[in-house]
XYZ file of C-alpha atoms in Angstrom:
677
model
C 21.279 -15.109 -44.881
C 22.867 -11.690 -45.556
C 24.914 -9.947 -42.982
C 22.333 -7.391 -42.729
C 19.826 -9.882 -41.765
C 21.820 -11.126 -38.852
C 22.327 -7.572 -37.568
C 19.341 -7.645 -35.184
C 20.631 -10.783 -33.690
C 24.094 -9.354 -33.075
C 22.738 -6.477 -31.436
C 20.471 -8.511 -29.344
C 23.599 -10.696 -28.227
C 25.506 -7.533 -27.330
C 22.626 -6.231 -25.347
C 22.688 -9.307 -23.113
C 26.183 -9.885 -22.835
C 26.293 -6.043 -21.609
C 24.043 -6.549 -18.810
C 26.534 -8.707 -17.208
C 29.400 -6.163 -17.267
C 27.583 -2.978 -16.782
C 29.159 -0.481 -14.426
C 27.337 2.537 -13.076
C 28.798 5.098 -15.446
C 26.205 8.009 -15.193
C 23.317 5.942 -14.058
C 21.741 7.227 -10.819
C 20.929 5.121 -7.916
C 17.323 5.220 -7.377
C 15.746 5.064 -4.099
C 12.018 4.854 -3.803
C 10.163 5.235 -0.525
C 6.565 4.411 -0.336
C 4.393 5.330 2.751
C 1.145 3.760 3.688
C -1.957 5.788 4.308
C -0.281 9.018 4.892
C -2.605 11.971 5.510
C -2.096 15.061 3.644
C -1.848 17.135 6.506
C 0.246 14.658 8.687
C 3.096 15.966 6.784
C 4.901 18.722 8.677
C 5.414 20.882 5.565
C 1.762 21.136 5.056
C 1.219 22.640 8.492
C 1.980 26.101 9.632
C 2.903 27.971 12.531
C 3.130 26.455 16.190
C -0.379 25.502 16.762
C -1.032 21.994 18.403
C -1.961 20.505 14.773
C 1.399 21.727 13.633
C 3.401 20.341 16.382
C 1.847 16.917 16.229
C 3.266 16.328 12.805
C 6.984 16.201 13.184
C 8.695 15.095 9.936
C 12.024 17.258 9.683
C 13.719 14.726 7.470
C 11.111 14.589 4.839
C 10.781 18.410 5.182
C 14.585 18.552 4.308
C 14.222 16.344 1.468
C 11.285 18.560 0.113
C 13.265 21.735 0.728
C 16.053 20.539 -1.621
C 14.005 18.538 -4.004
C 10.788 18.986 -6.064
C 7.361 19.147 -4.474
C 4.955 17.213 -6.677
C 1.802 19.313 -5.510
C -0.628 17.323 -7.569
C 0.516 13.889 -7.342
C -2.442 11.409 -7.619
C -2.694 7.886 -6.449
C -5.686 5.347 -6.334
C -7.923 5.700 -3.551
C -6.896 2.365 -1.874
C -3.667 0.597 -1.626
C -3.052 -2.437 -3.720
C -4.209 -0.675 -6.915
C -1.794 1.859 -6.367
C 1.066 -0.269 -5.588
C 0.275 -2.506 -8.623
C 0.136 0.693 -10.702
C 3.628 2.100 -9.572
C 5.296 -1.351 -10.342
C 3.714 -1.766 -13.667
C 3.205 1.534 -15.059
C -0.293 1.085 -15.643
C -3.200 3.257 -14.435
C -4.682 1.422 -11.349
C -7.930 0.924 -13.275
C -5.654 -1.019 -15.921
C -4.003 -3.205 -13.510
C -5.854 -4.089 -10.552
C -8.841 -1.941 -9.702
C -10.105 -4.425 -7.137
C -8.628 -4.827 -3.482
C -9.142 -8.438 -3.290
C -7.143 -10.757 -0.855
C -4.050 -12.575 -1.775
C -5.765 -16.115 -1.737
C -7.972 -15.619 -4.864
C -7.295 -17.693 -7.871
C -9.059 -18.259 -11.025
C -7.798 -21.441 -12.545
C -9.449 -20.672 -15.950
C -7.263 -17.691 -16.691
C -3.667 -18.231 -16.409
C -2.734 -14.712 -17.107
C -4.862 -12.629 -14.787
C -6.681 -14.977 -12.665
C -4.727 -13.790 -9.627
C -4.678 -10.996 -7.011
C -2.455 -7.996 -8.032
C -0.451 -7.658 -11.042
C -1.150 -10.033 -13.925
C 1.495 -12.487 -14.467
C 2.781 -11.360 -17.902
C 3.059 -7.713 -16.963
C 6.688 -6.399 -16.577
C 7.749 -4.858 -13.334
C 9.897 -1.768 -12.865
C 12.582 -3.543 -11.362
C 12.614 -6.200 -14.247
C 13.120 -3.255 -16.475
C 15.999 -1.740 -14.543
C 17.770 -4.983 -14.375
C 18.194 -4.875 -18.074
C 20.468 -1.881 -17.433
C 22.547 -3.685 -14.972
C 20.737 -2.403 -11.755
C 20.780 -4.438 -8.484
C 17.372 -4.292 -7.139
C 16.185 -4.746 -3.642
C 12.873 -4.468 -1.891
C 12.003 -4.055 1.825
C 8.309 -3.874 3.395
C 4.927 -4.179 1.974
C 4.217 -5.717 -1.343
C 0.400 -6.132 -1.775
C 0.590 -6.877 -5.556
C 0.356 -10.559 -5.733
C 1.364 -13.624 -4.393
C -0.076 -16.714 -6.008
C 2.732 -17.920 -8.143
C 6.520 -17.212 -7.938
C 5.901 -14.912 -10.886
C 3.823 -12.688 -8.600
C 6.373 -12.011 -5.826
C 8.779 -9.199 -5.809
C 11.403 -11.628 -6.859
C 9.302 -12.716 -9.789
C 9.037 -8.870 -10.732
C 12.695 -8.566 -10.865
C 13.806 -7.588 -7.547
C 17.270 -9.495 -6.338
C 15.846 -9.674 -2.708
C 12.933 -9.145 -0.810
C 12.193 -9.045 2.975
C 8.479 -7.979 3.807
C 4.854 -9.212 3.579
C 2.463 -9.962 0.957
C -1.057 -8.586 2.495
C -2.733 -5.262 2.887
C -1.220 -5.498 6.539
C 0.044 -7.489 9.388
C 0.674 -7.050 12.941
C 3.821 -5.030 13.664
C 4.917 -7.239 16.629
C 4.181 -10.813 15.879
C 3.539 -10.546 12.020
C 0.223 -12.466 11.958
C -2.524 -11.601 9.441
C -5.037 -10.361 12.334
C -8.176 -8.794 11.670
C -7.271 -5.471 13.334
C -4.610 -5.378 10.731
C -6.643 -6.244 7.488
C -10.179 -5.657 8.659
C -10.786 -8.992 7.213
C -10.995 -12.675 7.838
C -9.653 -14.897 5.136
C -10.293 -18.397 4.162
C -7.508 -19.350 6.357
C -8.991 -17.741 9.329
C -5.996 -15.478 9.641
C -4.060 -18.226 11.183
C -0.545 -17.671 9.459
C 2.431 -15.383 9.692
C 3.009 -12.789 6.745
C 6.831 -12.391 6.851
C 8.857 -13.687 4.005
C 12.327 -13.519 2.216
C 13.526 -14.008 -1.289
C 16.979 -13.888 -2.300
C 19.845 -15.933 -4.241
C 19.911 -18.653 -1.770
C 16.640 -18.620 0.378
C 12.923 -18.519 -0.584
C 10.456 -18.902 2.102
C 9.011 -17.645 5.483
C 11.223 -15.698 7.794
C 12.833 -18.262 10.324
C 14.500 -15.916 12.627
C 12.658 -16.485 15.975
C 13.481 -12.976 17.242
C 11.946 -11.433 14.404
C 8.898 -13.225 14.573
C 8.727 -13.097 18.271
C 6.232 -10.918 20.018
C 8.647 -10.683 23.203
C 8.754 -6.974 22.745
C 4.912 -6.541 22.672
C 4.769 -4.726 25.812
C 6.914 -2.090 24.394
C 3.933 -0.269 23.062
C 2.704 0.222 26.664
C 5.671 0.581 29.088
C 7.955 3.408 27.996
C 11.064 2.452 30.025
C 11.409 -1.125 28.052
C 13.312 -0.463 24.967
C 13.397 2.633 22.763
C 13.335 0.885 19.372
C 12.471 -2.725 20.072
C 14.111 -5.122 17.783
C 11.057 -7.219 16.836
C 9.109 -4.075 15.889
C 8.569 -4.735 12.158
C 9.579 -1.288 11.108
C 12.701 -1.815 13.012
C 13.500 -5.046 11.076
C 12.617 -3.353 7.683
C 14.914 -0.377 8.639
C 17.695 -2.711 9.418
C 17.332 -4.714 6.222
C 17.396 -1.623 3.953
C 20.331 -0.156 5.810
C 22.321 -3.645 5.280
C 21.476 -3.192 1.544
C 23.007 0.024 1.363
C 25.989 -0.834 3.507
C 26.870 -3.948 1.413
C 26.152 -2.490 -2.099
C 29.064 -1.891 -4.404
C 28.600 1.702 -5.092
C 30.121 1.470 -8.598
C 26.957 -0.717 -9.673
C 23.506 1.288 -9.914
C 21.052 0.330 -7.303
C 17.299 0.375 -7.324
C 16.213 0.074 -3.806
C 12.557 0.191 -2.865
C 11.540 0.604 0.571
C 7.827 0.142 1.322
C 6.707 1.175 4.846
C 3.924 -0.521 6.610
C 3.670 2.805 8.502
C 1.123 4.386 8.852
C -1.234 1.815 8.059
C -3.517 0.068 10.853
C -2.809 -1.543 13.513
C -1.716 1.518 15.083
C 1.151 -0.310 16.528
C 4.293 1.897 17.838
C 6.963 1.638 20.479
C 5.811 3.478 23.598
C 9.112 5.592 23.601
C 7.781 7.267 20.676
C 4.490 8.022 22.477
C 6.511 9.823 25.170
C 8.525 11.804 22.465
C 5.476 13.343 20.670
C 3.953 14.035 23.946
C 6.860 16.134 24.866
C 6.961 17.583 21.202
C 3.511 19.083 21.632
C 3.835 20.394 25.247
C 2.057 22.379 26.501
C -0.793 20.942 24.513
C -2.018 17.291 25.136
C -3.514 14.677 22.784
C -7.251 13.995 23.550
C -7.357 10.902 21.250
C -5.278 7.634 21.683
C -5.516 6.835 18.259
C -4.388 10.171 16.916
C -1.358 9.928 19.380
C -0.368 6.688 18.094
C -0.627 8.009 14.530
C 1.470 10.977 15.270
C 4.091 8.731 16.836
C 4.166 6.428 14.062
C 4.658 9.336 11.637
C 7.732 10.598 13.698
C 9.126 6.927 13.592
C 8.693 6.951 9.787
C 10.391 10.343 9.282
C 13.204 9.040 11.260
C 13.787 6.027 9.187
C 13.856 8.159 6.300
C 16.426 10.175 7.844
C 18.572 7.154 8.577
C 18.337 6.063 4.998
C 19.516 9.313 3.587
C 22.449 9.242 6.393
C 23.406 5.703 5.243
C 23.408 6.979 1.535
C 25.782 9.826 2.523
C 28.216 7.559 4.608
C 28.430 5.083 1.895
C 29.446 7.912 -0.599
C 26.235 7.403 -2.698
C 23.997 10.286 -2.030
C 25.315 12.691 -4.559
C 24.524 10.014 -7.386
C 21.034 9.226 -5.790
C 17.573 10.243 -6.872
C 15.043 9.868 -3.992
C 11.194 9.367 -4.894
C 9.027 9.422 -1.908
C 5.222 9.242 -2.054
C 1.927 7.793 -0.281
C -0.193 5.166 -1.787
C -3.467 7.169 -1.155
C -4.728 9.686 1.129
C -5.177 9.220 4.921
C -8.081 7.016 6.380
C -10.592 9.056 8.151
C -12.452 5.928 9.622
C -11.343 4.732 12.965
C -8.950 3.491 13.847
C -7.227 5.022 10.697
C -6.907 8.191 12.537
C -5.466 10.241 9.732
C -6.091 13.924 8.673
C -6.281 15.319 5.331
C -7.251 19.065 6.229
C -8.095 21.179 4.261
C -8.829 18.647 1.668
C -12.197 16.868 1.394
C -12.448 13.196 2.098
C -9.974 10.448 2.688
C -8.952 6.989 1.612
C -11.783 4.837 -0.230
C -13.164 8.183 -1.621
C -12.261 10.021 -4.978
C -12.216 13.415 -3.067
C -8.599 15.112 -2.976
C -8.181 13.749 0.451
C -8.345 10.352 -0.706
C -6.368 10.511 -4.056
C -3.962 13.732 -3.856
C -0.986 12.335 -1.895
C 2.244 13.629 -0.440
C 5.020 13.127 -2.894
C 8.626 14.659 -3.823
C 11.629 13.834 -5.746
C 14.790 14.686 -4.017
C 18.523 13.336 -3.798
C 21.989 14.793 -4.616
C 21.638 13.562 -8.368
C 18.766 16.299 -8.667
C 19.693 19.257 -10.864
C 20.751 22.206 -8.810
C 18.052 24.568 -10.562
C 15.337 21.929 -9.744
C 15.963 22.091 -5.989
C 13.346 23.795 -3.707
C 10.760 24.086 -6.466
C 7.157 23.153 -6.884
C 5.759 21.028 -9.639
C 1.931 22.052 -10.079
C 1.278 19.624 -13.147
C -0.714 16.421 -12.764
C 1.373 13.408 -11.876
C -0.152 9.754 -11.585
C 1.370 7.042 -9.488
C 1.823 5.097 -12.622
C 4.205 7.851 -14.007
C 7.078 6.693 -11.563
C 7.485 3.709 -14.003
C 8.008 6.114 -16.903
C 10.177 8.511 -14.957
C 12.494 5.699 -13.686
C 12.664 4.410 -17.300
C 13.556 7.936 -18.454
C 16.230 8.262 -15.940
C 18.192 5.398 -17.343
C 17.407 5.410 -21.003
C 14.865 2.821 -21.358
C 11.665 2.790 -23.537
C 8.412 2.957 -21.809
C 7.007 0.046 -22.956
C 6.270 -3.488 -22.136
C 7.139 -6.147 -24.720
C 6.233 -9.202 -22.512
C 2.756 -8.079 -22.115
C 2.452 -7.484 -25.868
C 3.648 -11.092 -26.465
C 1.158 -12.335 -23.854
C -1.673 -10.409 -25.974
C -0.591 -12.171 -28.963
C -0.850 -15.608 -27.264
C -4.369 -14.577 -25.996
C -5.537 -13.292 -29.182
C -4.629 -16.635 -30.696
C -5.503 -19.390 -27.991
C -7.678 -17.590 -25.385
C -9.753 -14.788 -27.131
C -12.492 -15.157 -24.449
C -9.891 -13.588 -21.836
C -9.211 -9.943 -21.415
C -5.922 -8.568 -23.068
C -3.373 -6.778 -21.048
C -3.637 -3.023 -21.315
C -0.498 -1.209 -22.424
C 1.755 1.110 -20.274
C -0.031 4.242 -19.329
C 3.177 6.036 -17.642
C 4.226 9.168 -19.627
C 7.657 9.338 -21.156
C 9.527 12.416 -20.682
C 7.927 13.521 -17.575
C 10.873 13.485 -15.221
C 12.748 16.030 -17.608
C 9.651 18.376 -17.573
C 9.469 18.190 -13.830
C 13.219 19.074 -13.172
C 13.396 21.593 -16.001
C 10.512 23.663 -14.447
C 8.122 23.171 -17.490
C 4.875 24.338 -16.210
C 2.896 22.779 -19.177
C 0.486 20.034 -17.852
C 1.616 16.693 -19.245
C -1.648 15.112 -18.547
C -4.533 16.746 -20.522
C -6.821 14.204 -18.904
C -6.186 11.910 -15.895
C -8.602 9.334 -14.916
C -8.660 8.683 -11.085
C -11.024 5.707 -10.946
C -14.213 4.546 -12.576
C -16.069 7.380 -10.882
C -13.494 10.389 -10.979
C -11.626 12.278 -13.754
C -9.596 15.272 -13.979
C -9.279 17.544 -16.978
C -7.568 20.275 -15.223
C -8.668 22.659 -13.786
C -11.877 20.645 -13.579
C -12.594 17.333 -11.854
C -15.853 15.291 -12.124
C -16.863 12.896 -8.994
C -19.754 10.602 -9.610
C -21.658 7.781 -7.677
C -21.883 7.452 -4.024
C -18.539 8.448 -2.126
C -17.781 7.578 1.311
C -15.762 9.730 3.994
C -17.312 12.747 2.226
C -16.396 15.286 4.813
C -13.843 18.043 5.957
C -11.951 17.400 9.248
C -10.553 20.148 11.635
C -7.007 20.746 12.615
C -7.238 18.114 15.368
C -8.716 14.841 14.152
C -9.975 12.360 15.229
C -10.798 13.925 18.828
C -13.125 13.356 21.595
C -16.020 14.842 19.719
C -15.467 12.305 17.051
C -15.506 9.574 19.486
C -18.512 10.665 21.466
C -20.586 11.793 18.392
C -23.671 9.807 17.140
C -21.820 8.918 13.672
C -18.237 7.541 14.335
C -16.601 6.802 11.155
C -16.789 3.188 10.461
C -14.431 1.152 8.224
C -16.282 0.368 4.997
C -14.105 -2.592 3.694
C -14.673 -5.555 5.976
C -14.761 -8.963 4.298
C -15.326 -12.653 5.324
C -13.660 -14.776 2.629
C -14.631 -12.823 -0.653
C -17.931 -11.644 0.835
C -18.236 -7.993 1.955
C -19.602 -7.452 5.374
C -21.774 -4.457 6.166
C -21.402 -2.959 9.795
C -25.167 -2.427 9.697
C -28.181 -3.804 8.085
C -29.937 -0.397 8.255
C -28.792 1.466 4.977
C -29.523 4.834 6.578
C -27.410 4.094 9.679
C -24.559 2.704 7.467
C -24.534 5.763 5.238
C -24.437 8.024 8.143
C -21.444 6.140 9.679
C -19.603 6.191 6.547
C -20.219 9.842 5.822
C -21.675 8.895 2.456
C -22.381 11.651 -0.326
C -24.162 10.865 -3.537
C -23.220 12.464 -6.850
C -25.885 10.886 -9.002
C -25.558 13.191 -11.900
C -21.913 13.875 -11.314
C -20.387 16.652 -8.995
C -17.912 19.259 -10.571
C -15.366 21.241 -9.167
C -12.491 23.684 -10.216
C -9.730 22.216 -8.107
C -7.420 25.257 -9.115
C -9.537 27.740 -7.487
C -11.474 25.324 -5.015
C -8.831 22.628 -4.092
C -10.969 21.743 -1.217
C -13.886 21.013 -3.268
C -16.613 23.119 -1.500
C -18.382 24.523 -4.585
C -19.998 22.013 -6.964
C -20.245 23.766 -10.248
C -22.523 21.113 -11.903
C -25.499 23.305 -12.230
C -23.467 26.548 -13.220
C -21.354 24.868 -15.793
C -23.338 21.817 -17.390
C -21.266 21.851 -20.604
C -18.139 21.193 -18.900
C -19.898 18.434 -16.703
C -21.109 16.898 -19.815
C -17.793 16.995 -21.320
C -15.997 15.279 -18.369
C -18.871 12.788 -18.045
C -18.070 11.700 -21.624
C -14.544 11.452 -20.904
C -15.236 9.390 -17.813
C -17.587 7.215 -19.590
C -14.841 6.393 -22.358
C -12.467 5.691 -19.578
C -14.949 3.125 -17.953
C -14.905 1.222 -21.344
C -11.342 0.425 -20.880
C -11.512 -1.004 -17.382
C -9.389 -3.953 -16.716
C -11.646 -6.215 -14.694
C -10.627 -9.961 -15.273
C -12.450 -12.610 -13.378
C -9.743 -13.069 -10.541
C -11.633 -16.049 -8.968
C -12.337 -16.899 -5.295
C -10.351 -17.540 -2.287
C -8.381 -20.880 -2.970
C -8.292 -23.262 0.262
C -5.237 -24.917 -1.286
C -3.315 -21.682 -0.435
C -4.191 -22.242 3.135
C -3.387 -26.104 3.087
C 0.025 -25.234 1.605
C 0.722 -22.606 4.288
C -0.123 -25.079 7.028
C 1.510 -28.397 5.638
C 4.244 -27.205 3.295
C 5.465 -23.812 4.265
C 5.673 -23.951 7.938
C 2.872 -21.794 8.790
C 3.581 -18.746 6.431
C 1.604 -16.918 3.644
C 3.322 -17.469 0.247
C 3.009 -18.797 -3.207
C 1.241 -22.115 -3.545
C 0.651 -22.462 -7.278
C 3.469 -23.584 -9.647
C 5.937 -23.735 -6.688
C 7.806 -26.969 -7.758
C 11.581 -25.922 -7.123
C 10.743 -22.609 -5.662
C 11.043 -23.070 -1.816
C 14.439 -23.648 -0.751
C 13.966 -24.771 2.914
C 14.674 -25.103 5.716
C 11.205 -24.836 6.959
C 9.685 -23.889 10.395
C 9.531 -26.892 12.474
C 6.093 -27.588 13.891
C 5.437 -28.870 17.286
C 3.380 -32.114 17.848
C 0.517 -29.965 18.952
C 0.821 -27.982 15.858
C 1.023 -30.916 13.670
C -1.976 -32.308 15.058
C -3.689 -29.073 14.401
C -2.582 -29.085 10.756
C -4.259 -32.370 10.123
C -7.733 -31.148 11.457
C -7.329 -27.870 9.822
C -6.902 -29.559 6.640
C -10.001 -31.560 6.703
C -11.763 -28.447 8.233
C -10.740 -26.323 5.314
C -12.027 -28.775 2.579
C -15.422 -28.590 4.375
C -15.188 -24.718 4.710
C -14.267 -24.062 1.113
C -17.251 -25.736 -0.349
C -19.194 -22.576 -2.076
C -22.551 -23.510 -0.046
C -20.851 -23.804 3.156
C -18.997 -20.529 2.564
C -22.033 -18.766 1.728
C -23.929 -20.064 4.927
C -21.177 -18.988 7.109
C -21.293 -15.530 5.489
C -24.931 -15.265 5.832
C -24.900 -16.122 9.769
C -21.961 -13.897 10.208
C -23.582 -11.064 8.410
C -26.626 -11.352 10.646
C -24.732 -11.485 14.133
C -21.783 -8.885 13.066
C -23.813 -5.781 13.422
C -25.512 -6.985 16.567
C -22.767 -8.446 18.492
C -19.285 -7.609 17.128
C -19.482 -3.907 15.780
C -19.892 -2.487 19.173
C -16.816 -3.991 20.740
C -14.868 -3.150 17.515
C -16.057 0.244 17.832
C -15.121 0.777 21.329
C -11.520 -0.673 20.648
C -10.813 1.714 17.936
C -9.903 5.004 19.913
C -10.281 6.226 23.492
C -10.602 9.726 24.948
C -7.616 10.810 26.990
C -8.072 13.202 29.983
C -5.105 15.309 30.725
C -2.930 13.244 28.552
C -3.954 10.084 30.054
C -5.972 7.296 28.407
C -9.286 6.967 30.555
C -9.357 3.282 30.320
C -7.177 0.377 29.003
C -8.666 0.642 25.520
C -8.940 -3.140 25.639
C -11.843 -5.165 25.559
C -10.451 -8.353 26.853
C -13.649 -10.269 26.216
C -13.007 -9.791 22.272
C -9.366 -9.162 22.069
C -8.960 -5.997 20.561
C -7.424 -2.654 21.506
C -7.345 0.807 20.431
C -3.566 0.475 19.375
C -4.170 -2.555 17.579
C -2.635 -5.076 19.528
C -4.740 -8.135 20.028
C -4.962 -9.566 23.551
C -4.539 -12.992 22.121
C -2.392 -13.780 19.097
C -3.958 -15.371 16.164
C -0.764 -16.827 14.193
C -0.237 -20.581 14.133
C 1.631 -20.573 17.429
C 1.454 -23.166 20.452
């Protein structure tokens, strides 16, 4: 073999040796902050003046980051959370990685690459990419991008440490997977705790009894208790993130991903923050308990952002840091979501601007001086963060691992779908900070039902939450009106539950609008989508409809399977009552495990037998059919009443709690559901 033939191997060896001895040099620290379900007008910078609506949105720390950074005025995410999060981590358009918001328990054993929830096993995550440049990588908060195997967890995607939860949501106090958190009842009957740790020495459920306790549960009702209770989930996440910064060697590049649970339901918040927002809006008063909670949660979230920035400055890292902050989708208009996207139309679950155009910015001390205080009006996809982070550190925007998996699929499993390539643009970060006004995305698909070819946007199909809200939303008029906005994504196991069997009633409560032949808007001159141009500009409509048809042909929709009862049995019998990976786990869990009481052990034995019966497809289907019949008649009413309450002179008219059914407007169940005594 010639010396020239050996050259690639020498270069490869140098590359991998270099990984272990990289110093920061000019590589920036990257801090990414992802907010959950944050409404467009629940951002102080999107409100003006001293009206009540403006006073209710108190975000001084994020406002400051925006003023010293770049406002990504047309940042687009997917209309729901898991696809957006999978997109950010993988660099794929949401439709090319995970367009379905399935639960974490699904598995299709016949597809070893994509037969799971979240990101397919053989796609490379952004943390995994950055580690090749010597980055230390840490994550805190909500994952929602896969759990079935160790390869699907944050550590499996390249994070050195993870402290957080796997599902769409959990309870902020006791960290259980309650129905008011996710809107669903899974095959495990929501019995387990969703709080998990991964690091160099431990992998498993969080064992700190103080962090799992609901001892501070009353602090959402009694302002005098504790201002920032230690068992509040966001307090714990904040503490873990600040510890990462404090313990980090500033000479080594850091990639820190802080993924808030806030402002997702359940609307749990310490009562001291309710008092704070009451004082902030004086002399005005809230008339909606849920809107008050949402406002307090936004304020809490903003304070955490401020503490993260302060910690970076105290550590001497801020001047070398790029901060990326964004929301995973628009704010939910259904109750008890309680967000507001005014003046944009629609909300979460819809392709209207209020559902997909999200708050986003780039800031930090490493940002070029000329970029600070600017606005970028070009289209940015949530997938583009993958490319921008690669650009920042000099990495190619590619994924050799998925290419190798495709070679294997072609040779051995041609019956399975291949993995789409990375969609994230290369060079976008430079365009943004240099003030380049040319739109980098000639065409940007939003989903299988919507697409932008700027300045035009096409929306098709039946869209939920097709409405505009006022400055103060929700309010008593919303609650007392005939069409209280319902949630449209309730599920029992993998079956969808309709809140009404009357299609007309259901459409009314979901605020549905049909764009059968396609609705067309010029979102530059009509950003609030009030003037449908479909009839006036049929040629443009046809062009965009054709582009959307082309995109639909590229959808990545593998068969991800059904909920696997073995996940529940593993959580109950092996993992101490925590949600976590259950496939390919030999050698993964380190222990120790949470010890179960005799009562819990007896429950587990009976539960295993029950699951084996319940998980039979025919039994599952029969349970679903019965539930679908009784759900609208007996359960929707109590649920609807629990979502929100009118307040008179700043005081809730009633307790907002239906003790018979165990729900409350602020999302605290009267009875815990996690596997406890």
